Short mmCIF file of C-alpha atoms in Angstrom, two decimals:
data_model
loop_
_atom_site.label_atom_id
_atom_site.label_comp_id
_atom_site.label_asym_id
_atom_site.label_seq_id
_atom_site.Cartn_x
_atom_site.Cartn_y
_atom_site.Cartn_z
CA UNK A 1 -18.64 -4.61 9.30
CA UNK A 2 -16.99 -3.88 5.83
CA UNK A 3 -13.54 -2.32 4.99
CA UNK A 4 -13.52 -4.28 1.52
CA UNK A 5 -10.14 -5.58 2.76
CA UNK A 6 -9.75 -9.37 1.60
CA UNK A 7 -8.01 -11.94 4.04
CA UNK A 8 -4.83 -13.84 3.98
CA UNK A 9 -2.00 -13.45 1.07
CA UNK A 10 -3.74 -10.09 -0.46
CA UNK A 11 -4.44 -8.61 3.33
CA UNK A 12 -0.56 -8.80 3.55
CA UNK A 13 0.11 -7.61 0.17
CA UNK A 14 -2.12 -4.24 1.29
CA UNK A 15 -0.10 -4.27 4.91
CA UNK A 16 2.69 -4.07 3.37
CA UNK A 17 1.53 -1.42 0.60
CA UNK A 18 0.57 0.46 3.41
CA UNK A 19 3.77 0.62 5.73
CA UNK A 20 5.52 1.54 2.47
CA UNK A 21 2.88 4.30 2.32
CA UNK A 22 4.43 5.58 5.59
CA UNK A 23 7.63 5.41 4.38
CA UNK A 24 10.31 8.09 5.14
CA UNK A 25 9.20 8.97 8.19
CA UNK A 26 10.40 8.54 11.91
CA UNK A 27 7.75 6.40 13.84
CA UNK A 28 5.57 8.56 16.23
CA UNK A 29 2.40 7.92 18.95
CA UNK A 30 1.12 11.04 17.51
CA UNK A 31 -0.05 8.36 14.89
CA UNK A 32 -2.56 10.85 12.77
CA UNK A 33 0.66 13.59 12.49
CA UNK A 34 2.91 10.89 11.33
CA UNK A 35 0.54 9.59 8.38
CA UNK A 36 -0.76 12.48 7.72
CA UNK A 37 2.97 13.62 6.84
CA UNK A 38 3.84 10.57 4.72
CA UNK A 39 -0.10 10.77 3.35
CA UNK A 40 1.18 11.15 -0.59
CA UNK A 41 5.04 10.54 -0.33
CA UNK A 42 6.85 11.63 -3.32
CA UNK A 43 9.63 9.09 -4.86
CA UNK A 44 12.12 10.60 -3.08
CA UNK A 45 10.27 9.68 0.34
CA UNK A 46 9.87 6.63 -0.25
CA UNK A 47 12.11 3.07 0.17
CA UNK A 48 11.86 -0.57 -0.72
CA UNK A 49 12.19 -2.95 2.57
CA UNK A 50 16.27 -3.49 2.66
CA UNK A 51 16.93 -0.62 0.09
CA UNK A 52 18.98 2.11 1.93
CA UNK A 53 17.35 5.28 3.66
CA UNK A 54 16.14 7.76 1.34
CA UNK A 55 16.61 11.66 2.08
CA UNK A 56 13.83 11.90 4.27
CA UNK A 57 14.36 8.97 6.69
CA UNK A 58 17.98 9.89 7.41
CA UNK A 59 17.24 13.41 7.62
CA UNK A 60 15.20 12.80 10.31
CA UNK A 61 17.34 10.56 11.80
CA UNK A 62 20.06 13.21 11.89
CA UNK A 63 17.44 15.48 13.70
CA UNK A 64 16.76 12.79 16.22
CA UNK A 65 20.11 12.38 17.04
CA UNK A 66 21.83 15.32 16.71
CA UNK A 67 19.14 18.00 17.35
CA UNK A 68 16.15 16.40 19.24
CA UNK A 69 16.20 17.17 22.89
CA UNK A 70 19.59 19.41 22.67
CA UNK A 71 18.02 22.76 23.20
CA UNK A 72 19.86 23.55 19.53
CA UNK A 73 19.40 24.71 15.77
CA UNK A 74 21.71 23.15 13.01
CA UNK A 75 22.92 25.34 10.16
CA UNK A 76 21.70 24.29 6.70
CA UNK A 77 25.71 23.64 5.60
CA UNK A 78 26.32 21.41 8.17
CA UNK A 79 23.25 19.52 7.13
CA UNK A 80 24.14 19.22 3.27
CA UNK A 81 27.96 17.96 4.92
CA UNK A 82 26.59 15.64 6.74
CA UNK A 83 24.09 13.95 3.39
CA UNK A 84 26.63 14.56 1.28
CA UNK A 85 28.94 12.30 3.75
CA UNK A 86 26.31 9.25 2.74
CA UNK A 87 26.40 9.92 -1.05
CA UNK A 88 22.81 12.59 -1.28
CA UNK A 89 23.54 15.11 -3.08
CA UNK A 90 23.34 18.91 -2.24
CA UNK A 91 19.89 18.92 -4.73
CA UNK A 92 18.56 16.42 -2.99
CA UNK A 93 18.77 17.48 0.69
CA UNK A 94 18.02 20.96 -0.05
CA UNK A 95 14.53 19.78 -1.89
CA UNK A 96 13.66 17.73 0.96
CA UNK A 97 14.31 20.06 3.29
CA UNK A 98 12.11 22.25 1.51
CA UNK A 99 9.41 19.39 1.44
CA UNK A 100 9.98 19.05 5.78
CA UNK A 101 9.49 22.94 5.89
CA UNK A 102 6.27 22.69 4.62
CA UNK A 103 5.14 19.72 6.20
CA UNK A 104 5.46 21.52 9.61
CA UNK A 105 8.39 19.66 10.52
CA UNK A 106 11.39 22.01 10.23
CA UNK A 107 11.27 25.96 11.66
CA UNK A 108 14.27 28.65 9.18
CA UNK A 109 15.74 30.80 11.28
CA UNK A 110 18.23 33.46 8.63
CA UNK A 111 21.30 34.45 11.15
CA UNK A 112 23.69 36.39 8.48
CA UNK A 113 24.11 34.97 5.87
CA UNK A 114 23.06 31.56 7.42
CA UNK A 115 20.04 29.71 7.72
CA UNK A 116 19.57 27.32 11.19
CA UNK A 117 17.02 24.39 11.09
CA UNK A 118 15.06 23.80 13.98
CA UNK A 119 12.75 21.23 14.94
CA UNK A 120 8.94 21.79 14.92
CA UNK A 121 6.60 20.48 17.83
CA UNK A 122 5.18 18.56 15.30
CA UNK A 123 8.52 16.50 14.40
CA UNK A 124 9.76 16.72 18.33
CA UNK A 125 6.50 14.80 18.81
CA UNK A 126 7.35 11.94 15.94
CA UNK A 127 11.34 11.85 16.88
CA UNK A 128 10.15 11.43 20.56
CA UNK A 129 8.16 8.40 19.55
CA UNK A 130 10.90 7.21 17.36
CA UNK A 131 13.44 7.49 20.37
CA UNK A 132 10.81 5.43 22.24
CA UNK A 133 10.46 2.21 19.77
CA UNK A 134 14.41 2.08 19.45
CA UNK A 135 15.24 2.12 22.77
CA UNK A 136 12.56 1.82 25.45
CA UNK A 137 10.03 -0.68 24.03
CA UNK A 138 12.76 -3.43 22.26
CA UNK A 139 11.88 -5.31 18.60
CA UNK A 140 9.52 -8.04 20.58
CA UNK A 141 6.89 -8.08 23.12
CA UNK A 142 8.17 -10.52 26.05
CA UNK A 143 5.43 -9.30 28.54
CA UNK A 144 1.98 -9.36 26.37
CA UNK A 145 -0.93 -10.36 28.63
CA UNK A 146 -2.97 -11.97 26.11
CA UNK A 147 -4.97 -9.22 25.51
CA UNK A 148 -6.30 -8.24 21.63
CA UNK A 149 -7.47 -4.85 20.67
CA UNK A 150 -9.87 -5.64 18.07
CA UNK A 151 -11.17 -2.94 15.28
CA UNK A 152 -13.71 -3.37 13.04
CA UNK A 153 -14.74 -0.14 10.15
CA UNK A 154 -17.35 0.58 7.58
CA UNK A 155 -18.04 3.60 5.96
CA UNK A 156 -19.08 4.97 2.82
CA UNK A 157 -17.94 4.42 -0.35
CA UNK A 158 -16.93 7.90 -0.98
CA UNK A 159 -14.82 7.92 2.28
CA UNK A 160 -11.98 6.76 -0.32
CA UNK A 161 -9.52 8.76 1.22
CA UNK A 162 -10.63 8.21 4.80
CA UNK A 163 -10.54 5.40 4.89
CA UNK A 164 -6.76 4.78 3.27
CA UNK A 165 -5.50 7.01 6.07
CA UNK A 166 -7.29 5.02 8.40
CA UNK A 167 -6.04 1.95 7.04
CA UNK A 168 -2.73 3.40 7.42
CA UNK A 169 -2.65 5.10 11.12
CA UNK A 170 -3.98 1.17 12.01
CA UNK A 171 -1.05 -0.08 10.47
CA UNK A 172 1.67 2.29 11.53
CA UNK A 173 -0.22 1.22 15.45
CA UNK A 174 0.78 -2.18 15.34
CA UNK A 175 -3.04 -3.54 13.71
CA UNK A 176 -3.00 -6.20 11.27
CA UNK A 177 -5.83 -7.03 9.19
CA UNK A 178 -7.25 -9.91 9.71
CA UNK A 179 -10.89 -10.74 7.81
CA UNK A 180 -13.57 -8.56 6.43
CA UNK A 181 -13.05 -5.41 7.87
CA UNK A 182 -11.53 -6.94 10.74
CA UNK A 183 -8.06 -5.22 12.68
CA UNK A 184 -6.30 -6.87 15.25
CA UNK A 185 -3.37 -5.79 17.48
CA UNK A 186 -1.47 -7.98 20.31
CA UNK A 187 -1.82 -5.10 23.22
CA UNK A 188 -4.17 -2.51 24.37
CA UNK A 189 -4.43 0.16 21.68
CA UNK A 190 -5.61 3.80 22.15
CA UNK A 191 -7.96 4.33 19.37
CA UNK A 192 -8.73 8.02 19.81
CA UNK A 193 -5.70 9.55 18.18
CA UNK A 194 -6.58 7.19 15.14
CA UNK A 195 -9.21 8.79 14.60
CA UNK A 196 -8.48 12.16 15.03
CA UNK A 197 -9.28 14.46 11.90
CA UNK A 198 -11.26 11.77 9.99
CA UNK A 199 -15.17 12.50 11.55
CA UNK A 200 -15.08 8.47 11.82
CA UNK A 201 -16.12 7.48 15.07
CA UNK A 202 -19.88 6.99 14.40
CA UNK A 203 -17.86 3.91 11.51
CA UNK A 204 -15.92 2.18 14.00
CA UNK A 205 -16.50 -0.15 16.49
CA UNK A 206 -13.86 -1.32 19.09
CA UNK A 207 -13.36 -4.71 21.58
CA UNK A 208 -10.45 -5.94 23.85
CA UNK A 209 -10.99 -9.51 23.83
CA UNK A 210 -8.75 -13.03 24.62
CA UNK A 211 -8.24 -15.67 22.27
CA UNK A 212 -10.54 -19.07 23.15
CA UNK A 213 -10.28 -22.42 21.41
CA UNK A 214 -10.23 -23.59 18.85
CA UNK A 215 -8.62 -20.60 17.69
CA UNK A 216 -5.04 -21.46 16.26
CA UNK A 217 -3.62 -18.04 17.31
CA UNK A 218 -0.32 -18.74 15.42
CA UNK A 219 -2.41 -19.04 12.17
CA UNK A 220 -4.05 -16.01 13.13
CA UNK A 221 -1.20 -14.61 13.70
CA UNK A 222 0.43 -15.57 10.23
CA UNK A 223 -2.67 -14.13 8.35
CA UNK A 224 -2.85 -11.21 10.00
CA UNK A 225 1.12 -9.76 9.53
CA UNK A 226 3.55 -10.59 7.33
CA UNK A 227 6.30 -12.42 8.69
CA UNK A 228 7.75 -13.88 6.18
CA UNK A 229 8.77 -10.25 4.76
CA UNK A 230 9.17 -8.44 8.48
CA UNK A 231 11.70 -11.33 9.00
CA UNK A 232 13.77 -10.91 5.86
CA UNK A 233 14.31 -7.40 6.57
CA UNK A 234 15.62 -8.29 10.20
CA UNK A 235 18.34 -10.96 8.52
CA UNK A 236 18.89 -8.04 5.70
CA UNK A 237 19.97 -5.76 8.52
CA UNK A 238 22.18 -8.16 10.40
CA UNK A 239 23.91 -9.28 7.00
CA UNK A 240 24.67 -5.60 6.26
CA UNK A 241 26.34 -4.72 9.51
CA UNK A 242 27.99 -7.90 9.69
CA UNK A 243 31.59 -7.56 9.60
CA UNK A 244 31.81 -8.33 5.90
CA UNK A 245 28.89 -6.93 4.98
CA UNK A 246 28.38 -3.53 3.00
CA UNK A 247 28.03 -1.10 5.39
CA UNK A 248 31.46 -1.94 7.45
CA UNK A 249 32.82 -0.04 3.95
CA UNK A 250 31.72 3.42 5.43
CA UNK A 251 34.74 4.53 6.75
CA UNK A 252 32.98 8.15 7.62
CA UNK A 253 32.40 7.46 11.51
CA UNK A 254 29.49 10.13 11.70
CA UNK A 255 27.68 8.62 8.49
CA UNK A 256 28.00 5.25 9.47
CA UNK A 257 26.71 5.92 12.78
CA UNK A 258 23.81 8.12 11.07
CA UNK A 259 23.23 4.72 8.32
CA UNK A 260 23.21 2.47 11.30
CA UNK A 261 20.48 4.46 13.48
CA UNK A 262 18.27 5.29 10.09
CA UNK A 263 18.24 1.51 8.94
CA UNK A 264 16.80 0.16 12.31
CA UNK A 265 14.47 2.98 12.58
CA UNK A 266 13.59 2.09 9.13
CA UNK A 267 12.80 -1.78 10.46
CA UNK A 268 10.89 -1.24 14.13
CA UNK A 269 8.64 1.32 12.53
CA UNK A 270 7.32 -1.41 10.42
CA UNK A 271 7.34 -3.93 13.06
CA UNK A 272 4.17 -4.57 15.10
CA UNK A 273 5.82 -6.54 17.90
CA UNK A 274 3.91 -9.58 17.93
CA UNK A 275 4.05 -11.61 21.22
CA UNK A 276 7.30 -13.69 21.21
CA UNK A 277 5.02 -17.26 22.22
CA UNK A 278 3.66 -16.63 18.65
CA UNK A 279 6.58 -16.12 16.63
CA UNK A 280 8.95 -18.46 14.87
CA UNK A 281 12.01 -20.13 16.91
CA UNK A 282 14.16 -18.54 14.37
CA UNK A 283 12.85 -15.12 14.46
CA UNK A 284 15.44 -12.69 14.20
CA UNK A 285 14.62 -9.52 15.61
CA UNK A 286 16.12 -9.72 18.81
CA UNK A 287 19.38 -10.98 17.24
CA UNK A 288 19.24 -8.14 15.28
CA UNK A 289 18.71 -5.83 18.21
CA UNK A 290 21.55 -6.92 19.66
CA UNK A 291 23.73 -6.31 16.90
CA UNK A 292 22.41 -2.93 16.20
CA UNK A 293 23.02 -1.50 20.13
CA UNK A 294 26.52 -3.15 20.28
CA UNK A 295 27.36 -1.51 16.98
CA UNK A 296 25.85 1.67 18.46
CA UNK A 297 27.70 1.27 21.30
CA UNK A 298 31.05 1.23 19.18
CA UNK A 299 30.38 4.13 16.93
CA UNK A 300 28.15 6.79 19.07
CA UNK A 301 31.23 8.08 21.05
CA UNK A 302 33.23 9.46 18.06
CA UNK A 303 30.55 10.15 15.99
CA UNK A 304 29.16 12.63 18.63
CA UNK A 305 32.93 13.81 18.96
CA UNK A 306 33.47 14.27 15.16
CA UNK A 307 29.46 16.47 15.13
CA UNK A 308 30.65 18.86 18.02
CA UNK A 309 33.26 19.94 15.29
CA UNK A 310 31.77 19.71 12.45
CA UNK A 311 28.03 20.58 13.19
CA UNK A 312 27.34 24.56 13.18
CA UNK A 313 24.56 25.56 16.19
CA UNK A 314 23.38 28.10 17.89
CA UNK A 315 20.95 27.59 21.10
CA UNK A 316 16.87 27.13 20.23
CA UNK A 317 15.37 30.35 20.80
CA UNK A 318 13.26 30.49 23.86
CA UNK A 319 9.62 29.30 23.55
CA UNK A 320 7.13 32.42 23.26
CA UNK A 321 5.03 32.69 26.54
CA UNK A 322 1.17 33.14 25.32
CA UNK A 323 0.06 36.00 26.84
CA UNK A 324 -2.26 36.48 29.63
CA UNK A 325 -5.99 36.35 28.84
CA UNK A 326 -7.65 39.47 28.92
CA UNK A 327 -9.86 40.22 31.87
CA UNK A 328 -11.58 42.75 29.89
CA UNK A 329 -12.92 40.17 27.13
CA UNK A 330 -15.00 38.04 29.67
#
């Protein structure tokens, strides 16, 4: 099977490449609506590993927290308050928003003179999977089976575009790419919604297998992902909300609370959550876990306080029934 995907060093240069394709976006198991929203980023969208959140990541994370699941719309002034609280300016946030509106992710609703953002089913779907990684599924997998999902592709060499956003739904999953054409993820993966949209199934071929001897599953593991770089952004994250690092200087409860949420978003969506038995002694990630729900902890009850003042809302419409079918059209 060919993908034209070379092993080892480059594999994890183009695993990388792709996450950062992905960037600026909230992590989702809708995988295919996800990518397909971060297909062709702009350079607003899009963040180096460790850089802060651009406009896009920590406007969704405001929706996720502040909006998601609260039955509410959030004026557009309370949104360009709350940016302009991190240092985005009013051009900035009102261009993205405009880039989220067409993307399917935000729903105008004019009230007056005001304009309410509300969310889409499209981005309740991603925030709901990006609620899920943060706080339901933890930064390592301490109960893996020893089960692989293994995926192997070929298609045509005019499938250019397929298969990128292939490539890039497997990645965003948890896949890493191992040899040749060869994906491999450390759990039982629902293929399916990978596909979805891209006419590919007839190109792919998919196992569940175990690891025998003499397989060296920590090489495997090291060829596959790149932990060197997934690593570095856990101890970037800890030595920025350390007590001396750079974000303890924003003083702005709600935007630090906002900053905190967006930058480990911005570090489990990237993170495949390899088995702990195959990771370094020294990995970091739960360490950084830690830190990030104590600190979350600290700041969540007066940021909420300081929103319900400061956050215009008015209650989400309800949802249109569909009407009844029509006897007379069978």
């Amino acid at each position: 099977m060919r993908d034209n995907t070379a092993s080892s060093a480059p594999a994890r240069a183009r695993h990388q490449a792709g996450l950062d394709d992905l960037a600026g976006t909230a992590a989702t198991s809708h995988v295919s609506d996800a990518v397909d929203v971060a297909e062709a980023p702009s350079a607003a969208d899009t963040a180096e590993p460790g850089s802060p959140p651009r406009p896009q990541a920590l406007l969704l994370t405001f929706f996720g927290v502040h909006v998601f699941g609260r039955g509410v719309r959030v004026a557009t002034s309370s949104v360009l308050d709350v940016l302009g609280r991190l240092g985005v300016s009013e051009h900035a946030t009102r261009s993205t928003l405009s880039r989220m509106a067409r993307r399917g992710l935000l729903e105008r609703d004019r009230r007056g003179r005001q304009v309410y953002l509300g969310l889409t089913d499209r981005s309740k779907a991603i925030l709901h999977d990006g609620e899920t990684r943060v706080w339901r599924i933890g930064a390592v997998n301490t109960h893996w089976d020893g089960t692989w999902t293994l995926l192997g592709f070929s298609m045509p060499e005019s499938w250019q575009r397929q298969r990128h956003l292939l490539r890039s739904r497997l990645l965003w999953a948890g896949f890493g790419s191992l040899q040749g054409g060869l994906w491999i993820a450390p759990s039982t993966i629902e293929v399916e919604p990978l596909l979805q949209g891209l006419d590919a199934a007839d190109h792919v071929k998919v196992f569940q297998a175990r690891a025998l001897p003499p397989t060296d599953v920590g090489e495997l593991v090291h060829d596959a992902w790149d932990l060197d770089s997934l690593a570095a952004q856990y101890r970037r994250f800890l030595a920025d909300w350390s007590a001396d690092g750079p974000r303890a200087h924003t003083t702005d409860v709600l935007a630090r609370h906002l900053l905190l949420q967006a930058d480990w978003l911005q570090i489990v969506r990237r993170d495949p959550r390899l088995p702990r038995e195959h990771l370094p002694g020294d990995w970091p990630a739960e360490r950084a876990q830690q830190t990030f729900r104590l600190l979350n902890a600290e700041l969540e009850p007066a940021a909420r306080a300081l929103a319900a003042d400061v956050l215009d809302t008015v209650a989400e419409p309800p949802a249109t029934p569909h009407p009844p079918p029509d006897p007379a059209s069978h």
